[in-house]
mmCIF file of C-alpha atoms in Angstrom:
data_model
loop_
_atom_site.group_PDB
_atom_site.id
_atom_site.type_symbol
_atom_site.label_atom_id
_atom_site.label_comp_id
_atom_site.label_asym_id
_atom_site.label_seq_id
_atom_site.Cartn_x
_atom_site.Cartn_y
_atom_site.Cartn_z
ATOM 1 C CA UNK A 1 -17.346 31.423 8.231
ATOM 2 C CA UNK A 2 -18.068 29.700 4.860
ATOM 3 C CA UNK A 3 -15.147 31.619 3.411
ATOM 4 C CA UNK A 4 -12.872 30.311 6.134
ATOM 5 C CA UNK A 5 -13.987 26.727 5.540
ATOM 6 C CA UNK A 6 -13.407 27.208 1.847
ATOM 7 C CA UNK A 7 -9.921 28.636 2.441
ATOM 8 C CA UNK A 8 -9.080 25.687 4.679
ATOM 9 C CA UNK A 9 -10.248 23.262 1.996
ATOM 10 C CA UNK A 10 -8.154 25.035 -0.629
ATOM 11 C CA UNK A 11 -5.059 24.769 1.572
ATOM 12 C CA UNK A 12 -5.706 21.064 2.227
ATOM 13 C CA UNK A 13 -6.249 20.296 -1.435
ATOM 14 C CA UNK A 14 -3.207 22.332 -2.428
ATOM 15 C CA UNK A 15 -1.049 20.243 -0.096
ATOM 16 C CA UNK A 16 -2.628 17.118 -1.526
ATOM 17 C CA UNK A 17 -1.754 18.182 -5.056
ATOM 18 C CA UNK A 18 1.935 18.625 -4.263
ATOM 19 C CA UNK A 19 2.236 15.128 -2.777
ATOM 20 C CA UNK A 20 3.475 12.374 -5.022
ATOM 21 C CA UNK A 21 1.083 9.423 -4.846
ATOM 22 C CA UNK A 22 3.856 7.093 -5.992
ATOM 23 C CA UNK A 23 5.781 7.658 -2.779
ATOM 24 C CA UNK A 24 4.520 4.978 -0.498
ATOM 25 C CA UNK A 25 6.286 5.017 2.847
ATOM 26 C CA UNK A 26 8.007 1.720 3.465
ATOM 27 C CA UNK A 27 7.033 -0.156 6.597
ATOM 28 C CA UNK A 28 10.513 -1.696 6.509
ATOM 29 C CA UNK A 29 12.336 1.434 7.664
ATOM 30 C CA UNK A 30 13.576 0.860 11.197
ATOM 31 C CA UNK A 31 13.386 -2.918 10.813
ATOM 32 C CA UNK A 32 16.083 -5.521 10.147
ATOM 33 C CA UNK A 33 16.689 -6.360 6.491
ATOM 34 C CA UNK A 34 14.570 -9.235 5.170
ATOM 35 C CA UNK A 35 16.370 -12.547 4.989
ATOM 36 C CA UNK A 36 17.608 -13.529 1.555
ATOM 37 C CA UNK A 37 20.284 -15.429 -0.273
ATOM 38 C CA UNK A 38 20.867 -14.635 -3.912
ATOM 39 C CA UNK A 39 23.374 -15.678 -6.562
ATOM 40 C CA UNK A 40 26.029 -13.205 -7.643
ATOM 41 C CA UNK A 41 25.544 -11.778 -11.114
ATOM 42 C CA UNK A 42 27.370 -13.982 -13.595
ATOM 43 C CA UNK A 43 29.637 -15.454 -10.933
ATOM 44 C CA UNK A 44 29.799 -18.420 -8.663
ATOM 45 C CA UNK A 45 28.695 -17.827 -5.121
ATOM 46 C CA UNK A 46 25.892 -16.212 -3.213
ATOM 47 C CA UNK A 47 25.281 -13.161 -1.078
ATOM 48 C CA UNK A 48 22.923 -13.090 1.889
ATOM 49 C CA UNK A 49 21.489 -10.731 4.483
ATOM 50 C CA UNK A 50 24.326 -11.765 6.835
ATOM 51 C CA UNK A 51 26.828 -10.213 4.434
ATOM 52 C CA UNK A 52 25.058 -6.870 4.708
ATOM 53 C CA UNK A 53 25.987 -6.486 8.356
ATOM 54 C CA UNK A 54 29.133 -4.851 9.711
ATOM 55 C CA UNK A 55 29.180 -1.820 7.412
ATOM 56 C CA UNK A 56 26.855 0.930 6.404
ATOM 57 C CA UNK A 57 25.570 -0.160 3.010
ATOM 58 C CA UNK A 58 23.339 1.056 0.235
ATOM 59 C CA UNK A 59 21.256 -1.564 -1.486
ATOM 60 C CA UNK A 60 20.341 -0.255 -4.898
ATOM 61 C CA UNK A 61 17.560 -2.016 -6.805
ATOM 62 C CA UNK A 62 18.164 -1.639 -10.530
ATOM 63 C CA UNK A 63 17.627 -3.292 -13.870
ATOM 64 C CA UNK A 64 18.894 -2.826 -17.395
ATOM 65 C CA UNK A 65 15.307 -2.232 -18.577
ATOM 66 C CA UNK A 66 14.853 0.582 -16.109
ATOM 67 C CA UNK A 67 15.228 4.023 -17.631
ATOM 68 C CA UNK A 68 15.470 5.910 -14.333
ATOM 69 C CA UNK A 69 18.298 3.585 -13.259
ATOM 70 C CA UNK A 70 20.286 4.942 -16.163
ATOM 71 C CA UNK A 71 19.517 8.478 -14.962
ATOM 72 C CA UNK A 72 20.827 7.852 -11.463
ATOM 73 C CA UNK A 73 23.830 5.826 -12.584
ATOM 74 C CA UNK A 74 26.243 8.747 -12.363
ATOM 75 C CA UNK A 75 25.061 9.667 -8.864
ATOM 76 C CA UNK A 76 25.396 6.066 -7.736
ATOM 77 C CA UNK A 77 28.917 5.975 -9.177
ATOM 78 C CA UNK A 78 29.863 9.146 -7.304
ATOM 79 C CA UNK A 79 28.503 7.766 -4.041
ATOM 80 C CA UNK A 80 30.495 4.603 -4.604
ATOM 81 C CA UNK A 81 33.680 6.603 -5.239
ATOM 82 C CA UNK A 82 33.112 8.504 -2.017
ATOM 83 C CA UNK A 83 33.646 5.214 -0.193
ATOM 84 C CA UNK A 84 30.107 4.074 0.488
ATOM 85 C CA UNK A 85 29.558 0.354 0.023
ATOM 86 C CA UNK A 86 26.845 -0.138 -2.567
ATOM 87 C CA UNK A 87 25.266 -3.490 -3.322
ATOM 88 C CA UNK A 88 23.323 -3.790 -6.556
ATOM 89 C CA UNK A 89 20.185 -5.866 -6.549
ATOM 90 C CA UNK A 90 19.495 -6.685 -10.170
ATOM 91 C CA UNK A 91 15.720 -6.890 -10.246
ATOM 92 C CA UNK A 92 13.817 -9.063 -12.746
ATOM 93 C CA UNK A 93 16.492 -8.803 -15.369
ATOM 94 C CA UNK A 94 18.373 -11.097 -17.720
ATOM 95 C CA UNK A 95 21.954 -11.889 -16.728
ATOM 96 C CA UNK A 96 23.367 -10.941 -20.115
ATOM 97 C CA UNK A 97 21.420 -7.695 -20.303
ATOM 98 C CA UNK A 98 22.562 -6.719 -16.825
ATOM 99 C CA UNK A 99 26.189 -7.530 -17.603
ATOM 100 C CA UNK A 100 26.067 -5.599 -20.855
ATOM 101 C CA UNK A 101 24.573 -2.595 -19.050
ATOM 102 C CA UNK A 102 27.352 -2.591 -16.447
ATOM 103 C CA UNK A 103 29.955 -3.023 -19.168
ATOM 104 C CA UNK A 104 28.612 -0.086 -21.096
ATOM 105 C CA UNK A 105 28.051 2.416 -18.287
ATOM 106 C CA UNK A 106 30.462 1.170 -15.627
ATOM 107 C CA UNK A 107 29.909 -0.876 -12.494
ATOM 108 C CA UNK A 108 29.487 1.184 -9.330
ATOM 109 C CA UNK A 109 28.609 -1.836 -7.189
ATOM 110 C CA UNK A 110 30.823 -3.713 -4.771
ATOM 111 C CA UNK A 111 28.648 -6.741 -5.294
ATOM 112 C CA UNK A 112 25.772 -7.382 -7.696
ATOM 113 C CA UNK A 113 23.187 -10.007 -6.830
ATOM 114 C CA UNK A 114 20.559 -11.388 -9.137
ATOM 115 C CA UNK A 115 16.886 -11.468 -8.243
ATOM 116 C CA UNK A 116 15.692 -12.881 -11.535
ATOM 117 C CA UNK A 117 12.096 -13.660 -10.562
ATOM 118 C CA UNK A 118 11.667 -10.710 -8.196
ATOM 119 C CA UNK A 119 10.868 -12.967 -5.268
ATOM 120 C CA UNK A 120 13.380 -11.272 -2.957
ATOM 121 C CA UNK A 121 12.122 -7.928 -4.259
ATOM 122 C CA UNK A 122 8.715 -8.733 -2.803
ATOM 123 C CA UNK A 123 10.258 -9.313 0.618
ATOM 124 C CA UNK A 124 11.925 -5.919 0.345
ATOM 125 C CA UNK A 125 8.654 -4.296 -0.650
ATOM 126 C CA UNK A 126 10.073 -3.328 -4.022
ATOM 127 C CA UNK A 127 7.438 -2.134 -6.464
ATOM 128 C CA UNK A 128 9.587 -0.530 -9.102
ATOM 129 C CA UNK A 129 13.154 0.275 -9.917
ATOM 130 C CA UNK A 130 15.156 2.175 -8.921
ATOM 131 C CA UNK A 131 14.757 1.906 -5.191
ATOM 132 C CA UNK A 132 17.554 2.416 -2.705
ATOM 133 C CA UNK A 133 17.797 1.216 0.881
ATOM 134 C CA UNK A 134 20.209 2.618 3.444
ATOM 135 C CA UNK A 135 21.250 -0.095 5.874
ATOM 136 C CA UNK A 136 23.224 0.477 9.066
ATOM 137 C CA UNK A 137 25.995 -1.693 10.536
ATOM 138 C CA UNK A 138 23.543 -3.839 12.454
ATOM 139 C CA UNK A 139 21.570 -4.615 9.334
ATOM 140 C CA UNK A 140 18.697 -2.265 10.165
ATOM 141 C CA UNK A 141 17.082 -0.401 7.262
ATOM 142 C CA UNK A 142 17.406 3.307 8.012
ATOM 143 C CA UNK A 143 15.996 4.940 4.935
ATOM 144 C CA UNK A 144 14.404 4.134 1.624
ATOM 145 C CA UNK A 145 14.510 6.208 -1.534
ATOM 146 C CA UNK A 146 11.984 5.486 -4.268
ATOM 147 C CA UNK A 147 13.006 6.800 -7.669
ATOM 148 C CA UNK A 148 16.343 7.954 -9.044
ATOM 149 C CA UNK A 149 19.001 9.289 -6.659
ATOM 150 C CA UNK A 150 19.879 11.895 -9.268
ATOM 151 C CA UNK A 151 16.693 13.675 -8.231
ATOM 152 C CA UNK A 152 17.720 16.433 -5.843
ATOM 153 C CA UNK A 153 14.993 15.748 -3.301
ATOM 154 C CA UNK A 154 15.843 12.040 -3.200
ATOM 155 C CA UNK A 155 19.562 12.734 -2.977
ATOM 156 C CA UNK A 156 19.151 15.207 -0.151
ATOM 157 C CA UNK A 157 16.920 12.902 1.822
ATOM 158 C CA UNK A 158 19.507 10.140 1.497
ATOM 159 C CA UNK A 159 22.337 12.470 2.530
ATOM 160 C CA UNK A 160 20.394 13.603 5.566
ATOM 161 C CA UNK A 161 19.820 9.999 6.590
ATOM 162 C CA UNK A 162 23.479 9.124 6.044
ATOM 163 C CA UNK A 163 24.678 12.075 8.090
ATOM 164 C CA UNK A 164 22.497 10.986 10.953
ATOM 165 C CA UNK A 165 24.439 7.729 11.120
ATOM 166 C CA UNK A 166 28.019 7.408 12.311
ATOM 167 C CA UNK A 167 30.563 5.516 10.232
ATOM 168 C CA UNK A 168 28.910 5.764 6.852
ATOM 169 C CA UNK A 169 31.970 6.774 4.901
ATOM 170 C CA UNK A 170 35.033 4.958 6.040
ATOM 171 C CA UNK B 1 -24.270 -3.957 -43.373
ATOM 172 C CA UNK B 2 -22.982 -7.437 -43.938
ATOM 173 C CA UNK B 3 -19.434 -6.211 -43.821
ATOM 174 C CA UNK B 4 -20.000 -4.526 -40.500
ATOM 175 C CA UNK B 5 -21.519 -7.707 -39.161
ATOM 176 C CA UNK B 6 -18.514 -9.708 -40.282
ATOM 177 C CA UNK B 7 -16.198 -7.164 -38.705
ATOM 178 C CA UNK B 8 -18.092 -7.320 -35.460
ATOM 179 C CA UNK B 9 -17.950 -11.079 -35.461
ATOM 180 C CA UNK B 10 -14.245 -10.928 -36.087
ATOM 181 C CA UNK B 11 -13.764 -8.504 -33.218
ATOM 182 C CA UNK B 12 -15.851 -10.651 -30.933
ATOM 183 C CA UNK B 13 -13.680 -13.564 -31.910
ATOM 184 C CA UNK B 14 -10.579 -11.577 -31.120
ATOM 185 C CA UNK B 15 -11.724 -10.532 -27.675
ATOM 186 C CA UNK B 16 -12.746 -14.113 -27.050
ATOM 187 C CA UNK B 17 -9.244 -15.202 -27.914
ATOM 188 C CA UNK B 18 -7.859 -12.635 -25.533
ATOM 189 C CA UNK B 19 -9.945 -13.897 -22.685
ATOM 190 C CA UNK B 20 -8.735 -17.409 -23.291
ATOM 191 C CA UNK B 21 -5.156 -16.127 -23.365
ATOM 192 C CA UNK B 22 -5.555 -14.246 -20.108
ATOM 193 C CA UNK B 23 -7.081 -17.290 -18.517
ATOM 194 C CA UNK B 24 -4.084 -19.296 -19.605
ATOM 195 C CA UNK B 25 -1.666 -16.892 -17.987
ATOM 196 C CA UNK B 26 -3.593 -16.925 -14.754
ATOM 197 C CA UNK B 27 -4.525 -20.566 -14.650
ATOM 198 C CA UNK B 28 -4.183 -21.101 -10.948
ATOM 199 C CA UNK B 29 -5.185 -24.453 -9.642
ATOM 200 C CA UNK B 30 -6.484 -24.719 -6.105
ATOM 201 C CA UNK B 31 -6.891 -27.655 -3.784
ATOM 202 C CA UNK B 32 -10.129 -26.458 -2.235
ATOM 203 C CA UNK B 33 -12.896 -24.081 -3.339
ATOM 204 C CA UNK B 34 -12.246 -22.182 -0.116
ATOM 205 C CA UNK B 35 -8.704 -21.371 -1.282
ATOM 206 C CA UNK B 36 -10.012 -20.121 -4.581
ATOM 207 C CA UNK B 37 -12.545 -17.927 -2.834
ATOM 208 C CA UNK B 38 -9.873 -16.340 -0.619
ATOM 209 C CA UNK B 39 -7.635 -15.904 -3.644
ATOM 210 C CA UNK B 40 -10.251 -13.940 -5.550
ATOM 211 C CA UNK B 41 -11.200 -11.935 -2.500
ATOM 212 C CA UNK B 42 -7.587 -10.975 -1.720
ATOM 213 C CA UNK B 43 -6.529 -10.231 -5.259
ATOM 214 C CA UNK B 44 -9.542 -7.952 -5.524
ATOM 215 C CA UNK B 45 -8.816 -6.184 -2.250
ATOM 216 C CA UNK B 46 -5.089 -5.628 -2.514
ATOM 217 C CA UNK B 47 -3.830 -2.634 -4.391
ATOM 218 C CA UNK B 48 -1.354 -2.935 -7.212
ATOM 219 C CA UNK B 49 1.369 -0.516 -6.138
ATOM 220 C CA UNK B 50 2.704 0.126 -9.595
ATOM 221 C CA UNK B 51 -0.628 1.176 -11.052
ATOM 222 C CA UNK B 52 -2.250 2.274 -7.793
ATOM 223 C CA UNK B 53 -5.814 2.518 -8.928
ATOM 224 C CA UNK B 54 -6.158 -1.101 -9.825
ATOM 225 C CA UNK B 55 -6.433 -4.126 -7.638
ATOM 226 C CA UNK B 56 -3.914 -6.935 -8.023
ATOM 227 C CA UNK B 57 -6.599 -8.890 -9.845
ATOM 228 C CA UNK B 58 -7.175 -6.306 -12.597
ATOM 229 C CA UNK B 59 -3.607 -5.356 -13.301
ATOM 230 C CA UNK B 60 -1.319 -6.666 -15.983
ATOM 231 C CA UNK B 61 1.735 -5.095 -14.323
ATOM 232 C CA UNK B 62 4.590 -7.475 -13.635
ATOM 233 C CA UNK B 63 4.468 -6.940 -9.914
ATOM 234 C CA UNK B 64 0.730 -7.604 -9.763
ATOM 235 C CA UNK B 65 1.142 -10.938 -11.479
ATOM 236 C CA UNK B 66 4.087 -11.766 -9.184
ATOM 237 C CA UNK B 67 1.893 -11.028 -6.192
ATOM 238 C CA UNK B 68 -0.900 -13.174 -7.587
ATOM 239 C CA UNK B 69 1.570 -16.037 -7.854
ATOM 240 C CA UNK B 70 2.736 -15.285 -4.317
ATOM 241 C CA UNK B 71 -0.798 -15.326 -2.902
ATOM 242 C CA UNK B 72 -1.548 -18.560 -4.746
ATOM 243 C CA UNK B 73 1.604 -20.177 -3.373
ATOM 244 C CA UNK B 74 0.841 -19.077 0.155
ATOM 245 C CA UNK B 75 -2.707 -20.433 -0.051
ATOM 246 C CA UNK B 76 -1.426 -23.797 -1.225
ATOM 247 C CA UNK B 77 1.064 -23.718 1.640
ATOM 248 C CA UNK B 78 -1.912 -23.505 3.973
ATOM 249 C CA UNK B 79 -1.627 -19.831 4.932
ATOM 250 C CA UNK B 80 -4.805 -18.138 6.127
ATOM 251 C CA UNK B 81 -6.299 -14.975 4.713
ATOM 252 C CA UNK B 82 -5.074 -12.917 7.684
ATOM 253 C CA UNK B 83 -1.553 -14.271 7.356
ATOM 254 C CA UNK B 84 -1.419 -13.280 3.713
ATOM 255 C CA UNK B 85 -2.744 -9.793 4.423
ATOM 256 C CA UNK B 86 -0.134 -9.396 7.195
ATOM 257 C CA UNK B 87 2.548 -10.564 4.768
ATOM 258 C CA UNK B 88 1.568 -7.863 2.281
ATOM 259 C CA UNK B 89 1.245 -5.097 4.857
ATOM 260 C CA UNK B 90 4.645 -5.932 6.361
ATOM 261 C CA UNK B 91 6.233 -5.349 2.978
ATOM 262 C CA UNK B 92 4.157 -2.683 1.303
ATOM 263 C CA UNK B 93 2.421 -0.976 4.218
ATOM 264 C CA UNK B 94 -1.257 -0.267 4.809
ATOM 265 C CA UNK B 95 -1.321 1.317 1.391
ATOM 266 C CA UNK B 96 -1.825 -2.086 -0.255
ATOM 267 C CA UNK B 97 -5.176 -2.398 1.450
ATOM 268 C CA UNK B 98 -8.127 -0.896 -0.338
ATOM 269 C CA UNK B 99 -9.951 -1.199 2.966
ATOM 270 C CA UNK B 100 -7.809 0.803 5.386
ATOM 271 C CA UNK B 101 -7.416 -0.618 8.896
ATOM 272 C CA UNK B 102 -9.104 1.044 11.827
ATOM 273 C CA UNK B 103 -6.426 2.618 14.018
ATOM 274 C CA UNK B 104 -5.576 6.067 15.462
ATOM 275 C CA UNK B 105 -3.715 7.022 12.270
ATOM 276 C CA UNK B 106 -6.839 6.457 10.192
ATOM 277 C CA UNK B 107 -9.479 7.759 12.589
ATOM 278 C CA UNK B 108 -9.835 10.961 10.613
ATOM 279 C CA UNK B 109 -10.312 8.894 7.476
ATOM 280 C CA UNK B 110 -13.099 6.839 9.020
ATOM 281 C CA UNK B 111 -14.814 9.568 11.031
ATOM 282 C CA UNK B 112 -14.093 12.480 8.693
ATOM 283 C CA UNK B 113 -17.271 12.136 6.615
ATOM 284 C CA UNK B 114 -19.438 11.944 9.753
ATOM 285 C CA UNK B 115 -17.639 14.944 11.226
ATOM 286 C CA UNK B 116 -18.202 16.904 8.041
ATOM 287 C CA UNK B 117 -21.861 15.904 8.056
ATOM 288 C CA UNK B 118 -22.282 16.919 11.714
ATOM 289 C CA UNK B 119 -20.611 20.267 10.980
ATOM 290 C CA UNK B 120 -22.992 20.782 8.068
ATOM 291 C CA UNK B 121 -26.070 20.000 10.184
ATOM 292 C CA UNK B 122 -24.826 22.337 12.917
ATOM 293 C CA UNK B 123 -24.221 25.107 10.408
ATOM 294 C CA UNK B 124 -27.606 24.771 8.691
ATOM 295 C CA UNK B 125 -29.361 24.721 12.059
ATOM 296 C CA UNK B 126 -27.646 27.939 13.033
ATOM 297 C CA UNK B 127 -28.659 29.675 9.820
ATOM 298 C CA UNK B 128 -32.264 28.564 10.247
ATOM 299 C CA UNK B 129 -32.272 29.772 13.856
ATOM 300 C CA UNK B 130 -30.878 33.164 12.849
ATOM 301 C CA UNK B 131 -33.552 33.595 10.211
ATOM 302 C CA UNK B 132 -36.318 32.628 12.631
ATOM 303 C CA UNK B 133 -35.008 35.169 15.107
ATOM 304 C CA UNK B 134 -36.420 37.879 12.746
ATOM 305 C CA UNK B 135 -40.008 36.765 13.580
ATOM 306 C CA UNK B 136 -40.851 38.582 16.786
ATOM 307 C CA UNK B 137 -44.568 37.744 16.941
ATOM 308 C CA UNK B 138 -44.025 35.497 19.881
ATOM 309 C CA UNK B 139 -42.726 38.362 22.014
ATOM 310 C CA UNK B 140 -45.774 40.647 21.675
ATOM 311 C CA UNK B 141 -48.167 41.266 24.552
ATOM 312 C CA UNK B 142 -51.897 40.714 24.075
ATOM 313 C CA UNK B 143 -52.570 44.426 23.849
ATOM 314 C CA UNK B 144 -49.900 44.773 21.169
ATOM 315 C CA UNK B 145 -51.365 41.907 19.186
ATOM 316 C CA UNK B 146 -54.791 43.478 19.346
ATOM 317 C CA UNK B 147 -53.402 46.823 18.250
ATOM 318 C CA UNK B 148 -51.579 45.172 15.415
ATOM 319 C CA UNK B 149 -54.702 43.433 14.113
ATOM 320 C CA UNK B 150 -56.591 46.710 14.391
ATOM 321 C CA UNK B 151 -53.908 48.438 12.382
ATOM 322 C CA UNK B 152 -53.962 45.657 9.861
ATOM 323 C CA UNK B 153 -57.725 45.850 9.281
ATOM 324 C CA UNK B 154 -57.483 49.643 9.100
ATOM 325 C CA UNK B 155 -54.744 49.349 6.534
ATOM 326 C CA UNK B 156 -56.780 46.847 4.515
ATOM 327 C CA UNK B 157 -59.771 49.193 4.515
ATOM 328 C CA UNK B 158 -57.580 52.086 3.435
ATOM 329 C CA UNK B 159 -55.822 50.014 0.910
ATOM 330 C CA UNK B 160 -59.045 48.916 -0.758
ATOM 331 C CA UNK B 161 -60.297 52.489 -1.090
ATOM 332 C CA UNK B 162 -56.971 53.972 -1.938
ATOM 333 C CA UNK B 163 -56.421 51.393 -4.582
ATOM 334 C CA UNK B 164 -59.692 52.191 -6.282
ATOM 335 C CA UNK B 165 -59.046 55.912 -6.113
ATOM 336 C CA UNK B 166 -55.617 55.536 -7.463
ATOM 337 C CA UNK B 167 -56.972 53.419 -10.256
ATOM 338 C CA UNK B 168 -59.462 56.062 -11.138
ATOM 339 C CA UNK B 169 -56.826 58.780 -11.037
ATOM 340 C CA UNK B 170 -54.241 56.961 -12.909
ATOM 341 C CA UNK B 171 -55.696 54.890 -15.712
ATOM 342 C CA UNK B 172 -52.445 54.720 -17.600
ATOM 343 C CA UNK B 173 -51.031 52.463 -14.912
ATOM 344 C CA UNK B 174 -53.796 49.915 -14.918
ATOM 345 C CA UNK B 175 -53.556 49.740 -18.676
ATOM 346 C CA UNK B 176 -50.067 48.436 -18.238
ATOM 347 C CA UNK B 177 -51.533 45.678 -16.153
ATOM 348 C CA UNK B 178 -50.095 46.822 -12.847
ATOM 349 C CA UNK B 179 -52.273 46.611 -9.821
ATOM 350 C CA UNK B 180 -51.206 49.473 -7.566
ATOM 351 C CA UNK B 181 -51.081 48.756 -3.882
#
């Protein structure tokens, strides 16, 4: 009996050790995107939550200061080439730094919006970059990836979520 | 010694300067003392998600300071404590709360320690009962008890004699300090 209790504890703790405490499930999944209106990066005009509707979209939160964003850049570019619409949310960054980053590594985004003070990031529950939201045609958040998409686990979870939705790649 | 004292004074000065600096960064002005109270309560109770084991009030992370500004703004806008907590939970989930809410998902969390304690009490009780089960005195009849006490006194009598005899026979043993039984 004590041995069994001990074994059970070991199993529980072992599971606990393999979990990543940084992965906090987002309460936003399954809900409509938060309302926002942000200026385009280095351009005239704005982009709002209304513009997210109508197509399956990835919203990728990134910044030039974010090392992991650099790691996932190639994966994001590939996803963009495959026909997925990807919106970049430039999080707490400087316009010039962001532009230089895109110039240097290439711009995979259909649109880049600027959240200079991170205020919109708070509404999206962003607590670090990169974070990626999968949004369906009706503007409902279907999935959230925390951390770089180049990570196999993250990539697979995104792919699974995309495949569950019709009309992602058109 | 003097040098050390000077160094310590210098250090104290430095940390003093730091405190002043920190206060400058976080110089929030409130309209009412009530607002300030709620602000300190909330920033101490909400978790900084970037650092995770710090409250929003202790963290220097960018997000923590953004959230402090956010809470301050909401208080000035007349939001209540509950409204602000709801705002945070809607965005970051229950995880931001150091004090988890009481709901079916967290029942195990709240009751777990009591369950574990109850299991422990149950287990200890069982062990004690099993050990007591070895004492069968209670099940003896009067005749058996009488016979047992007779046997006991007989054994004591024998023991006393036998012990002496043995001692006489075997002096080597008692030299070693052993009292044979």
